[in-house]
CSV table of C-alpha atoms and ligand atoms in Angstrom, one decimal:
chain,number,residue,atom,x,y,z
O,9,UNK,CA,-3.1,-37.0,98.0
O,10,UNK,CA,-2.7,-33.7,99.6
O,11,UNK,CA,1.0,-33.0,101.4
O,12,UNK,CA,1.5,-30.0,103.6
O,13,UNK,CA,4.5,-28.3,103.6
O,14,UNK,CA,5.9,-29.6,106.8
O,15,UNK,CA,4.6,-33.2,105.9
O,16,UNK,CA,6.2,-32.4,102.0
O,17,UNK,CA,9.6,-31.6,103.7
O,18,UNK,CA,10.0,-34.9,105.9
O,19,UNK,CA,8.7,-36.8,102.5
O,20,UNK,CA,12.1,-35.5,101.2
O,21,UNK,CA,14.0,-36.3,104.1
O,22,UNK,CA,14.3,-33.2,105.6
O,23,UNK,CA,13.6,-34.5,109.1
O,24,UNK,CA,16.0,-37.5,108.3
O,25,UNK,CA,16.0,-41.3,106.7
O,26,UNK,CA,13.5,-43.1,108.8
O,27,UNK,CA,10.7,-40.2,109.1
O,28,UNK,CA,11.3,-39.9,105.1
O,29,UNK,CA,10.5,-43.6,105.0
O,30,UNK,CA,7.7,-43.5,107.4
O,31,UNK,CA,6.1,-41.2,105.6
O,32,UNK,CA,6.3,-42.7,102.1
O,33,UNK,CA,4.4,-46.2,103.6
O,34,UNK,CA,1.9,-43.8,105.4
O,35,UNK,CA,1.4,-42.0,102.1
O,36,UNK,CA,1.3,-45.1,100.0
O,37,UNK,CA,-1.5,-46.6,102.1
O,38,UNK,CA,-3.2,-43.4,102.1
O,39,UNK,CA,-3.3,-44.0,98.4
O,40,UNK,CA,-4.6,-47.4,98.7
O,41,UNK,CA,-7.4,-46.0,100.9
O,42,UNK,CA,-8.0,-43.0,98.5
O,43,UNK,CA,-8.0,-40.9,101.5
O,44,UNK,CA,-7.7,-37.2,100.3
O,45,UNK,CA,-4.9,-36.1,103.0
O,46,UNK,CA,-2.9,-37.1,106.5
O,47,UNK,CA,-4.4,-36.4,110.1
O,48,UNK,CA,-2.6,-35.4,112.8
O,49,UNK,CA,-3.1,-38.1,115.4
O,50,UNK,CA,-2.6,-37.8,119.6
O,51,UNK,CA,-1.1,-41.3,119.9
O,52,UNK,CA,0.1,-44.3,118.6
O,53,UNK,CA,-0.1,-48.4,119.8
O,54,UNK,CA,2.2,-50.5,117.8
O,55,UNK,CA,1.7,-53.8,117.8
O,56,UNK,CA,4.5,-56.8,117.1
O,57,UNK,CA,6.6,-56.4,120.1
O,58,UNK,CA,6.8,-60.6,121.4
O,59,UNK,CA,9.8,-61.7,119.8
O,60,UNK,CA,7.3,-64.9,119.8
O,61,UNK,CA,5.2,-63.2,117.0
O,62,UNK,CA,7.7,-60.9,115.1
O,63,UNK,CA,11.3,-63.5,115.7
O,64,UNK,CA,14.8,-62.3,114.1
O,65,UNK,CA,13.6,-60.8,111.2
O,66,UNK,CA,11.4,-58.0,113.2
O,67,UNK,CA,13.9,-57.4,115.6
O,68,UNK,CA,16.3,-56.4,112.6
O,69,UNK,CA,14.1,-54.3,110.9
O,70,UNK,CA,13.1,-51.9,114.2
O,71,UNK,CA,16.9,-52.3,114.6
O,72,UNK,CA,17.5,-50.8,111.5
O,73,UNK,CA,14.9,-48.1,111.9
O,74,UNK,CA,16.4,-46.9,115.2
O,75,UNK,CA,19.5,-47.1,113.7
O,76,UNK,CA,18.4,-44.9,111.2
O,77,UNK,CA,17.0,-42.3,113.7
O,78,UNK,CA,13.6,-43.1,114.1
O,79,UNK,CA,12.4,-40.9,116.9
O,80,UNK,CA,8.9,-41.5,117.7
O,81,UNK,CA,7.4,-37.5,117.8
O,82,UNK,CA,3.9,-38.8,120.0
O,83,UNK,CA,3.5,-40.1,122.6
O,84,UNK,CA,4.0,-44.2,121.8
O,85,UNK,CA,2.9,-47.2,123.6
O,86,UNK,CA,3.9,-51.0,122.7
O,87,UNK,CA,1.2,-54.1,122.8
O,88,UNK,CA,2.6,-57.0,125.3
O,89,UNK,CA,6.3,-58.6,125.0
O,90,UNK,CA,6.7,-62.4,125.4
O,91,UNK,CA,7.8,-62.4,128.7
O,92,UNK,CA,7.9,-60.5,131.7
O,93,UNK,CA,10.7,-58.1,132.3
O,94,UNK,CA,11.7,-59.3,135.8
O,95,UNK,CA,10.0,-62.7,135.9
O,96,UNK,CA,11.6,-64.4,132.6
O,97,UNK,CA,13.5,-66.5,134.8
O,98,UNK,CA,10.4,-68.2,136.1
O,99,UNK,CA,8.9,-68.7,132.7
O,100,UNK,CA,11.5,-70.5,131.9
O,101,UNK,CA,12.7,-69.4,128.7
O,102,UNK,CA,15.3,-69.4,126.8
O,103,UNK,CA,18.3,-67.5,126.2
O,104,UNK,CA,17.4,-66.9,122.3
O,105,UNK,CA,14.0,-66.0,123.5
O,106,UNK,CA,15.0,-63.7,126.3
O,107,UNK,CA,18.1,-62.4,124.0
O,108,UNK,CA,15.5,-61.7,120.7
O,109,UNK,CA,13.5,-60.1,123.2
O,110,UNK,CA,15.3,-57.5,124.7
O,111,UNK,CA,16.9,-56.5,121.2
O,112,UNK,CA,13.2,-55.7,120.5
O,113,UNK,CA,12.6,-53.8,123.6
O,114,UNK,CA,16.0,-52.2,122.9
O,115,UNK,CA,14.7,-50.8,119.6
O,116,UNK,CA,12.1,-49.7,121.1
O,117,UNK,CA,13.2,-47.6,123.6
O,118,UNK,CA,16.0,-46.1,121.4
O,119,UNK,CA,13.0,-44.6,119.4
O,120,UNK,CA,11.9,-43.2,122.3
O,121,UNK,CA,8.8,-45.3,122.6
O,122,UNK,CA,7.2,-45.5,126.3
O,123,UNK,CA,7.7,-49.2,127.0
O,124,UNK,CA,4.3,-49.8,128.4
O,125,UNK,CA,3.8,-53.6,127.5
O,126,UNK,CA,0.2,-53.7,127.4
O,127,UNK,CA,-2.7,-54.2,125.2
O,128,UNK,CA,-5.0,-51.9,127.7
O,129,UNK,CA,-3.7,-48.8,127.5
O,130,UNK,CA,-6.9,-46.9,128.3
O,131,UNK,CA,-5.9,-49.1,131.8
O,132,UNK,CA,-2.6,-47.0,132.3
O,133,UNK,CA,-4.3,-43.4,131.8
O,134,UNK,CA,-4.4,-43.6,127.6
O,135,UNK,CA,-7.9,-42.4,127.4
O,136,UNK,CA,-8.4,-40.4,124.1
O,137,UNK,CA,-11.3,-38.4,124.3
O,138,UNK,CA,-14.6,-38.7,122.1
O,139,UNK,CA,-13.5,-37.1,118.4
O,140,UNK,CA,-9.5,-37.7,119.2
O,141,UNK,CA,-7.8,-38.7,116.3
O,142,UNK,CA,-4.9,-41.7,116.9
O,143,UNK,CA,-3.3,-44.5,115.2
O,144,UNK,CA,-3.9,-48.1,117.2
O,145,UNK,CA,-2.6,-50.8,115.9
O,146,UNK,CA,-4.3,-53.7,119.1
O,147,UNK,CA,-7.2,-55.2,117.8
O,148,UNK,CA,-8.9,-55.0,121.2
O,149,UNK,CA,-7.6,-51.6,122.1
O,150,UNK,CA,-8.7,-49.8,118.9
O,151,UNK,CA,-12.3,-51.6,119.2
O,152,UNK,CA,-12.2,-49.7,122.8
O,153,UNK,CA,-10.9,-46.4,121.7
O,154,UNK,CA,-13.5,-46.4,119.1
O,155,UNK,CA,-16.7,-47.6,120.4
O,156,UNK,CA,-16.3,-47.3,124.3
O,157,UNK,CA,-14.3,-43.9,124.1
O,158,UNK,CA,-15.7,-42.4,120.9
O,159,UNK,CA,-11.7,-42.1,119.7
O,160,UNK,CA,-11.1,-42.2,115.8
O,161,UNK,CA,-8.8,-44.6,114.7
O,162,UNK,CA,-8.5,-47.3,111.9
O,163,UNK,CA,-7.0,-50.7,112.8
O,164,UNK,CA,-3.4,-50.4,111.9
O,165,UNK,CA,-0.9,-52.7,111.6
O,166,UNK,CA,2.0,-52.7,113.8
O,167,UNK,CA,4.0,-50.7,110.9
O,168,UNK,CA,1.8,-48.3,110.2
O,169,UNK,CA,1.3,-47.5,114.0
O,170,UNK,CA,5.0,-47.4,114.0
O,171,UNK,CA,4.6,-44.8,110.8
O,172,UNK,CA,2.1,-42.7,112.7
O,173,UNK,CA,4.3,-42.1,115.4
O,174,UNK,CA,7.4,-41.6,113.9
O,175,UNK,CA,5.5,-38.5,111.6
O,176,UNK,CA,2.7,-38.1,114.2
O,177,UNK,CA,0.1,-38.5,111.1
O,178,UNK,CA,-2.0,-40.7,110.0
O,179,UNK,CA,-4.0,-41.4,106.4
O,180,UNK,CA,-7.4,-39.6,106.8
O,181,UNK,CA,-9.6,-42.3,105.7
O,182,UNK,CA,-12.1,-45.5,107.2
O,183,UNK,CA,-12.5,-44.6,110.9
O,184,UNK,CA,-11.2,-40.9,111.1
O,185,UNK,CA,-14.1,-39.6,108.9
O,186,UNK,CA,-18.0,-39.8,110.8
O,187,UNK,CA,-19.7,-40.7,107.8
O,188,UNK,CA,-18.1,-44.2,107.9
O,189,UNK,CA,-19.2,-44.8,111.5
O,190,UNK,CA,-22.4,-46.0,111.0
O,191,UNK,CA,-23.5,-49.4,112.0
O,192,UNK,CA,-25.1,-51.4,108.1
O,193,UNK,CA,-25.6,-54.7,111.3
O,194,UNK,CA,-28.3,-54.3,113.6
O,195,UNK,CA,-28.3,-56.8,117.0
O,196,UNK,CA,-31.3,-57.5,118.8
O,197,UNK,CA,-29.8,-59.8,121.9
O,198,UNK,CA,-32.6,-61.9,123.4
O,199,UNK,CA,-30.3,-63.2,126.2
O,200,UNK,CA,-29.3,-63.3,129.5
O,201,UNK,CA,-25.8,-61.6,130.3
O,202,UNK,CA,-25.0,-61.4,133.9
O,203,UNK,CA,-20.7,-62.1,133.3
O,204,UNK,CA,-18.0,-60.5,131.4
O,205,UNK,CA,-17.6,-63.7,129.9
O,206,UNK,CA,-21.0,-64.1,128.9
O,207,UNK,CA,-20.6,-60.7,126.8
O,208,UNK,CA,-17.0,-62.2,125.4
O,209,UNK,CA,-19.0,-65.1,124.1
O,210,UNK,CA,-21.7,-62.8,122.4
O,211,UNK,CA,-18.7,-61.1,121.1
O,212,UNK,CA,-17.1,-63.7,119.6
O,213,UNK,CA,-20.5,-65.0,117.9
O,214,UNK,CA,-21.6,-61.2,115.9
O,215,UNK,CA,-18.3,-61.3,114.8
O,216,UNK,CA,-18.4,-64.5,112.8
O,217,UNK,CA,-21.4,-62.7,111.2
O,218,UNK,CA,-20.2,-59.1,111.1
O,219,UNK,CA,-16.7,-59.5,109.4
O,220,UNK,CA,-15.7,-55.7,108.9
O,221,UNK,CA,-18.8,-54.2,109.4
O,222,UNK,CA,-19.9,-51.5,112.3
O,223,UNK,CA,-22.4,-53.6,114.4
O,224,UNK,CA,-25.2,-51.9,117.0
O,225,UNK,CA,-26.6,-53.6,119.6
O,226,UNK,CA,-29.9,-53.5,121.1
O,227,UNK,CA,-31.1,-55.3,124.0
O,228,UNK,CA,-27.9,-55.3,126.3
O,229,UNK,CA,-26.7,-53.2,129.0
O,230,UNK,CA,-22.8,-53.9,129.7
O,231,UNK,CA,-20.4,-52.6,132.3
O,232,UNK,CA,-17.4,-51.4,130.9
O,233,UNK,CA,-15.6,-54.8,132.1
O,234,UNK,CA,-18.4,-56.2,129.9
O,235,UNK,CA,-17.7,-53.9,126.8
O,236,UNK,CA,-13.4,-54.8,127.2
O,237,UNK,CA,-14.6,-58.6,126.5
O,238,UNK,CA,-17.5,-57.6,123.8
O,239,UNK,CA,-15.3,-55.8,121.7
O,240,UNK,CA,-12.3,-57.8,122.0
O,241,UNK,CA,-14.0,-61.0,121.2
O,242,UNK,CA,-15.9,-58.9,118.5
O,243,UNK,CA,-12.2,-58.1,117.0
O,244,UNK,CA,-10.9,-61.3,117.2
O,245,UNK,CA,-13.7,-64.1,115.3
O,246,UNK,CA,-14.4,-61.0,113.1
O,247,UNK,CA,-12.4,-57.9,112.0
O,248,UNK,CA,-14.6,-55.5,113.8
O,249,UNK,CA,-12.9,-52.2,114.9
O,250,UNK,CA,-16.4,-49.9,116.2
O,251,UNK,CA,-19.5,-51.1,117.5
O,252,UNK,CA,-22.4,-49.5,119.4
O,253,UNK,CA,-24.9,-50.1,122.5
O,254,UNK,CA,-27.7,-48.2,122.4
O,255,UNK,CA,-27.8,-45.7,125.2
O,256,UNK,CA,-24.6,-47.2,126.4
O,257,UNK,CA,-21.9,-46.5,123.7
O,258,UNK,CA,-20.7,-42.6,123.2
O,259,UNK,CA,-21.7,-43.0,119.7
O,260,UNK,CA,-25.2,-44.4,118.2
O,261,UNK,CA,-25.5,-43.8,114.4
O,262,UNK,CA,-27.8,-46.6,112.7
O,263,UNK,CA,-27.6,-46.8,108.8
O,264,UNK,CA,-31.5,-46.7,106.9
O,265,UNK,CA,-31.9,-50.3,106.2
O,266,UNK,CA,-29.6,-52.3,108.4
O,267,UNK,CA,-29.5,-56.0,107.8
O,268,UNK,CA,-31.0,-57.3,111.7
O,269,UNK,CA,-29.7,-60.8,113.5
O,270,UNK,CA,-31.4,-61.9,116.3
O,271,UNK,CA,-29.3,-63.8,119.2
O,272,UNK,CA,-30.9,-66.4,121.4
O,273,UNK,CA,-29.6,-67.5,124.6
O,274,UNK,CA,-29.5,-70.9,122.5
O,275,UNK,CA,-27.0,-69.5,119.8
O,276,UNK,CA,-24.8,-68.2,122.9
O,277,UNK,CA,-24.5,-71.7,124.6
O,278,UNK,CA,-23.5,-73.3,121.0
O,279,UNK,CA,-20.5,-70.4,120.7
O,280,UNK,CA,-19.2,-70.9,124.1
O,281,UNK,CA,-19.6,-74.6,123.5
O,282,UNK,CA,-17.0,-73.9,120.5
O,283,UNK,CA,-14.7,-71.9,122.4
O,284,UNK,CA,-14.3,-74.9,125.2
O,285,UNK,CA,-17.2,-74.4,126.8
O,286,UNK,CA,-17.9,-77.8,127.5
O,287,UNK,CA,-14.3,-78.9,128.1
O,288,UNK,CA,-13.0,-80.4,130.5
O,289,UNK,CA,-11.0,-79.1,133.4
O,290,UNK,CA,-7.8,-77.5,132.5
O,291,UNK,CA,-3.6,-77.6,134.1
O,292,UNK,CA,-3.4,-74.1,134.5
O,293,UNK,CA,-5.7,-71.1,135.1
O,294,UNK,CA,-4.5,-67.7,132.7
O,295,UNK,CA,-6.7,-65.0,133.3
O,296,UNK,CA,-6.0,-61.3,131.9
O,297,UNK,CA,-7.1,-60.8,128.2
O,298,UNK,CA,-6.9,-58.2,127.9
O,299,UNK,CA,-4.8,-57.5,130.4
O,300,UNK,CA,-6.9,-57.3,133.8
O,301,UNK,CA,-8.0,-54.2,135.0
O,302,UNK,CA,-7.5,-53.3,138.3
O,303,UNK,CA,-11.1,-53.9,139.0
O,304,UNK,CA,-10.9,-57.9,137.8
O,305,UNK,CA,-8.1,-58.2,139.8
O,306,UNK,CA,-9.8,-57.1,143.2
O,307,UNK,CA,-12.9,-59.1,142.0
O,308,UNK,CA,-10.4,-62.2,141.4
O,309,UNK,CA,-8.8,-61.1,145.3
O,310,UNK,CA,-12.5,-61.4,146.7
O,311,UNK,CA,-12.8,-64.9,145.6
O,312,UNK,CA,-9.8,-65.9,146.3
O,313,UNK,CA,-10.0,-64.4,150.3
O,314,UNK,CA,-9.2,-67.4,152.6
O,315,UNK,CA,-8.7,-69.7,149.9
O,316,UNK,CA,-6.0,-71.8,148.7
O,317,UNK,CA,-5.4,-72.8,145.1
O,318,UNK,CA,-5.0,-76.1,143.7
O,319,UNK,CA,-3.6,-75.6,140.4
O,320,UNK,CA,-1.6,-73.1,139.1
O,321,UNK,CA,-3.1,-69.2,138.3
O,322,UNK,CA,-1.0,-66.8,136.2
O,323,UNK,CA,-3.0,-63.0,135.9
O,324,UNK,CA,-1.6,-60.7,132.9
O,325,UNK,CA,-1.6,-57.1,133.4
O,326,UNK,CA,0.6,-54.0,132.8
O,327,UNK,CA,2.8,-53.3,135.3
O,328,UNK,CA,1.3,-49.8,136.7
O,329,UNK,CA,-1.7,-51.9,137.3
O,330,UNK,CA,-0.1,-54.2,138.8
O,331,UNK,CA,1.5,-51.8,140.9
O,332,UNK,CA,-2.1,-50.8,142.2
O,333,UNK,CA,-3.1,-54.5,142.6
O,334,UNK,CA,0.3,-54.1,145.3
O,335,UNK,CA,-0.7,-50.9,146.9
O,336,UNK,CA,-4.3,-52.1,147.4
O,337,UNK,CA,-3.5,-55.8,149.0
O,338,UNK,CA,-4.7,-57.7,146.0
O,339,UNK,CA,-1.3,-58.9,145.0
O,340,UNK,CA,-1.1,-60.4,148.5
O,341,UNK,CA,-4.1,-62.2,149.1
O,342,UNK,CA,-3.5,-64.2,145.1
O,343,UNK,CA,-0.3,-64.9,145.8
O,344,UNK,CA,-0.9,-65.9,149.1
O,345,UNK,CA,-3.6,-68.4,147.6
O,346,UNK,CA,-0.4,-69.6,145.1
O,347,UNK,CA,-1.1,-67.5,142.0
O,348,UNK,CA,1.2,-65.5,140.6
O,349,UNK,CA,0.7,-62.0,138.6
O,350,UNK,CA,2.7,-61.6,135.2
O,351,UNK,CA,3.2,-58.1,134.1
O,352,UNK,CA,4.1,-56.8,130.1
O,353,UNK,CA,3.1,-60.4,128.5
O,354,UNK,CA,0.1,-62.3,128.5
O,355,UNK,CA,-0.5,-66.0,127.5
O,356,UNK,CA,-0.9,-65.6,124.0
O,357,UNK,CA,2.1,-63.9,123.1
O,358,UNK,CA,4.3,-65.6,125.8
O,359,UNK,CA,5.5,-69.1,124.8
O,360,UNK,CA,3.6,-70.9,127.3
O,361,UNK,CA,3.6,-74.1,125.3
O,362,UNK,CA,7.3,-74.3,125.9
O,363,UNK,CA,6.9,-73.6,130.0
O,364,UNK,CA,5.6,-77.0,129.4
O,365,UNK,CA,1.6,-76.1,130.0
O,366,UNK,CA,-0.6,-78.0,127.6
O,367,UNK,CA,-4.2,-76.9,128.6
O,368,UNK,CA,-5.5,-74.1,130.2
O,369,UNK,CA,-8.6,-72.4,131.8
O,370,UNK,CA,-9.6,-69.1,130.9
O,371,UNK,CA,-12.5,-66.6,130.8
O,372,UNK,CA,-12.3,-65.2,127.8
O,373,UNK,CA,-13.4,-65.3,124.5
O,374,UNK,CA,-10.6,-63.5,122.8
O,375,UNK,CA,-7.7,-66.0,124.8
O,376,UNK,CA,-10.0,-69.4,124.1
O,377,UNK,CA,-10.3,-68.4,120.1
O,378,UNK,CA,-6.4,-67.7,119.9
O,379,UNK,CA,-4.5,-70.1,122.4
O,380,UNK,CA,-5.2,-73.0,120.1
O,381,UNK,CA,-3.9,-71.6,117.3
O,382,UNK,CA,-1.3,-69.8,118.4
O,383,UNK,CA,-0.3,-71.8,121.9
O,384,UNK,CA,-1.4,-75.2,121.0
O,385,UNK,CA,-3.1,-75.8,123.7
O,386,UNK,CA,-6.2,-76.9,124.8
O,387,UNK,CA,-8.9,-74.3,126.2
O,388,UNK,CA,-11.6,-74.0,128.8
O,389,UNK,CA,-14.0,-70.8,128.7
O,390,UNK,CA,-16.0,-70.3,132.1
O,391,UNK,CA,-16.6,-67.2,134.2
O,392,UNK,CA,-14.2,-66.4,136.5
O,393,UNK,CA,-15.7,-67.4,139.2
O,394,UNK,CA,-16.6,-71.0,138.6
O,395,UNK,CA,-12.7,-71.4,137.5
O,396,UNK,CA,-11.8,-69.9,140.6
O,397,UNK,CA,-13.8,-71.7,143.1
O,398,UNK,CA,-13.5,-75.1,141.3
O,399,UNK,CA,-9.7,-74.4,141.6
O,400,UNK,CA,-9.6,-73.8,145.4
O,401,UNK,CA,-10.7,-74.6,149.0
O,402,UNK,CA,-11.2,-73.1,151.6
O,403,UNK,CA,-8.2,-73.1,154.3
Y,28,F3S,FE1,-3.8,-58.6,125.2
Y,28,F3S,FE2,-2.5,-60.9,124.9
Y,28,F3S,FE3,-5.1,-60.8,124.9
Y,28,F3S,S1,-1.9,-58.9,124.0
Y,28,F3S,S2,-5.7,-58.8,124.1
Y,28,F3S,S3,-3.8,-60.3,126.6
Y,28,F3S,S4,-3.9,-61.9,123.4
């Protein structure tokens, strides 16, 4: 594999322990990859940052890192923590969790990562630009960058990320190179879509089908609400990372004989009916996966105008969004209605099993597929609407 001279020197640990140890992982997976050389990359999104997901064990190794002088040399942001920075006394965790935690956060910021606790950075003004090369490590972020932004990235792990922007490289190989962004699964959608949620469950049927491979759909004509849940759903029952709409996507390159699936309205109703479609209603409403836009949270402030809840509603978001939510009234009106707005954790990676909830509603595909597994709890899928309005009256 090709070295420049700079990238030769921090190798040797010229530029110090931790970018010499960076390095070495980013150049042994570049060997695994057979890519040729490193690209320099804009950005970085490490993932592993809930002391839920990464415990003791990853909160002493980024320890030791920053210990080590790890200095990140891009601009770094960080995938949701398990809890909310001012709010952990209200999710009622504890004092391991919140102690574990901040150790993590600590690490973090002594690398000189931007502590943006979220998994929509494109939300907080992260928008690389079609052709920009960066190293992602968010399932449903990287699935973004690539096919709604026409950004280059592979889908890294939360080391790797964590390599990129300590060296500010990344292997040249998969994503970074336009010949592998072609789509080998053709989807003609026979359906109707009028939801986000209705695209999340579409999502979250290709990618059973799709596995690793660059899908294109035909037939479909999302919002970009609509493409957040497509992809993230796409990235989470499959291990998609690029997929295009025709005449919609940045990007439409079809390969010569692409193997076609057809979806029916009829195969939609059967996924969502897997993802708690049919359940029944849930304790607790957790909207916000991804983390809500700005958008679904005024859309979420409509309905809930002159209402009042009747069970509880937590929203996830990053906190400069939901400093927008304040500045516009939104914020007002759902907590006036008795829902509450979480910022830097969402209710995957938060333990909300252990704030004693056993069920929950939620609109998307992404949040109904994991929460089981990883929450143990029981899941609802429905638009956001129908959640809302069941869940409130009029006052
Ligand atoms: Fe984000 Fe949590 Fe969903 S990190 S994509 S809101 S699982």
């Amino acid at each position: 594999m090709y070295l420049t001279k700079t990238q030769e020197r921090m190798l040797a640990g010229e530029f110090g322990e931790a970018s010499s140890k960076a390095m070495e992982i980013l150049v042994a997976l570049g060997k695994i990859y057979g890519a040729p050389r490193l690209v320099r990359c804009t950005s970085a999104q490490i993932s592993g940052v809930s002391y839920k997901n990464i415990g003791d064990a990853g909160a002493d190794f980024l320890w030791d890192l920053a210990q080590k002088g790890a200095r990140v040399r891009i601009p770094s942001y960080i995938n949701p923590a398990g809890m909310d920075l001012n709010r952990f006394e209200e999710m009622r965790l504890d004092h391991k969790f919140i102690e574990g935690q901040n150790r993590i956060l600590q690490a973090y910021r002594k690398m000189g990562v931007n502590l943006s606790l979220t998994c929509a950075p494109y939300q907080i003004g992260v928008e690389p630009h079609l052709g920009e090369h960066v190293a992602w490590a968010e399932s449903s972020a990287v699935i973004f960058a690539n096919s709604v932004l026409g950004a280059m990235t592979n889908r890294e792990s939360g080391v790797s990320a964590l390599c990129s922007a300590i060296t500010g490289y990344t292997p040249y190989y998969g994503y970074h190179l336009t010949s592998n962004r072609v789509a080998t699964l053709l989807v003609r959608v026979d359906a109707e879509l009028t939801d986000p949620v209705d695209y999340a469950v579409l999502g979250s049927y290709v990618g059973r089908v799709a596995g690793e491979r660059v899908v294109a759909f035909r037939g479909i004509n999302p919002s970009r609400e609509d493409l957040k849940a497509l992809g993230a759903a796409l990235a989470s029952t499959g291990a998609v990372a690029l997929f295009f709409v025709e005449d919609v996507t940045p990007e439409w390159r079809l390969s010569d004989k692409p193997e076609v699936a057809d979806v029916s309205q009829a195969d939609l109703k059967k996924e969502a009916d897997k993802l708690g479609g049919s359940a029944p209603s849930a304790e607790v409403i957790t909207i916000g996966c991804p983390h809500a836009s700005i958008e679904e949270i005024g859309r979420l402030a409509r309905i809930l105008t002159n209402r009042k809840l009747t069970k509880p509603l937590y929203v996830y978001t990053s906190r400069q969004v939901k400093s927008q939510a304040d500045q516009l009234g939104y914020t007002k009106i759902i907590e006036d209605a008795g829902g509450k707005i979480y910022c830097d954790t969402c209710m995957v990676v938060s333990p909300i099993d252990r704030m004693g909830v056993s069920s929950i509603e939620v609109a998307s595909a992404k949040a109904a597929y994991y929460s089981p597994m990883m929450s143990h709890v029981n899941v609802r899928l429905a638009p956001l609407e129908k959640i809302i309005l069941e869940a409130s009256e009029a006052v």
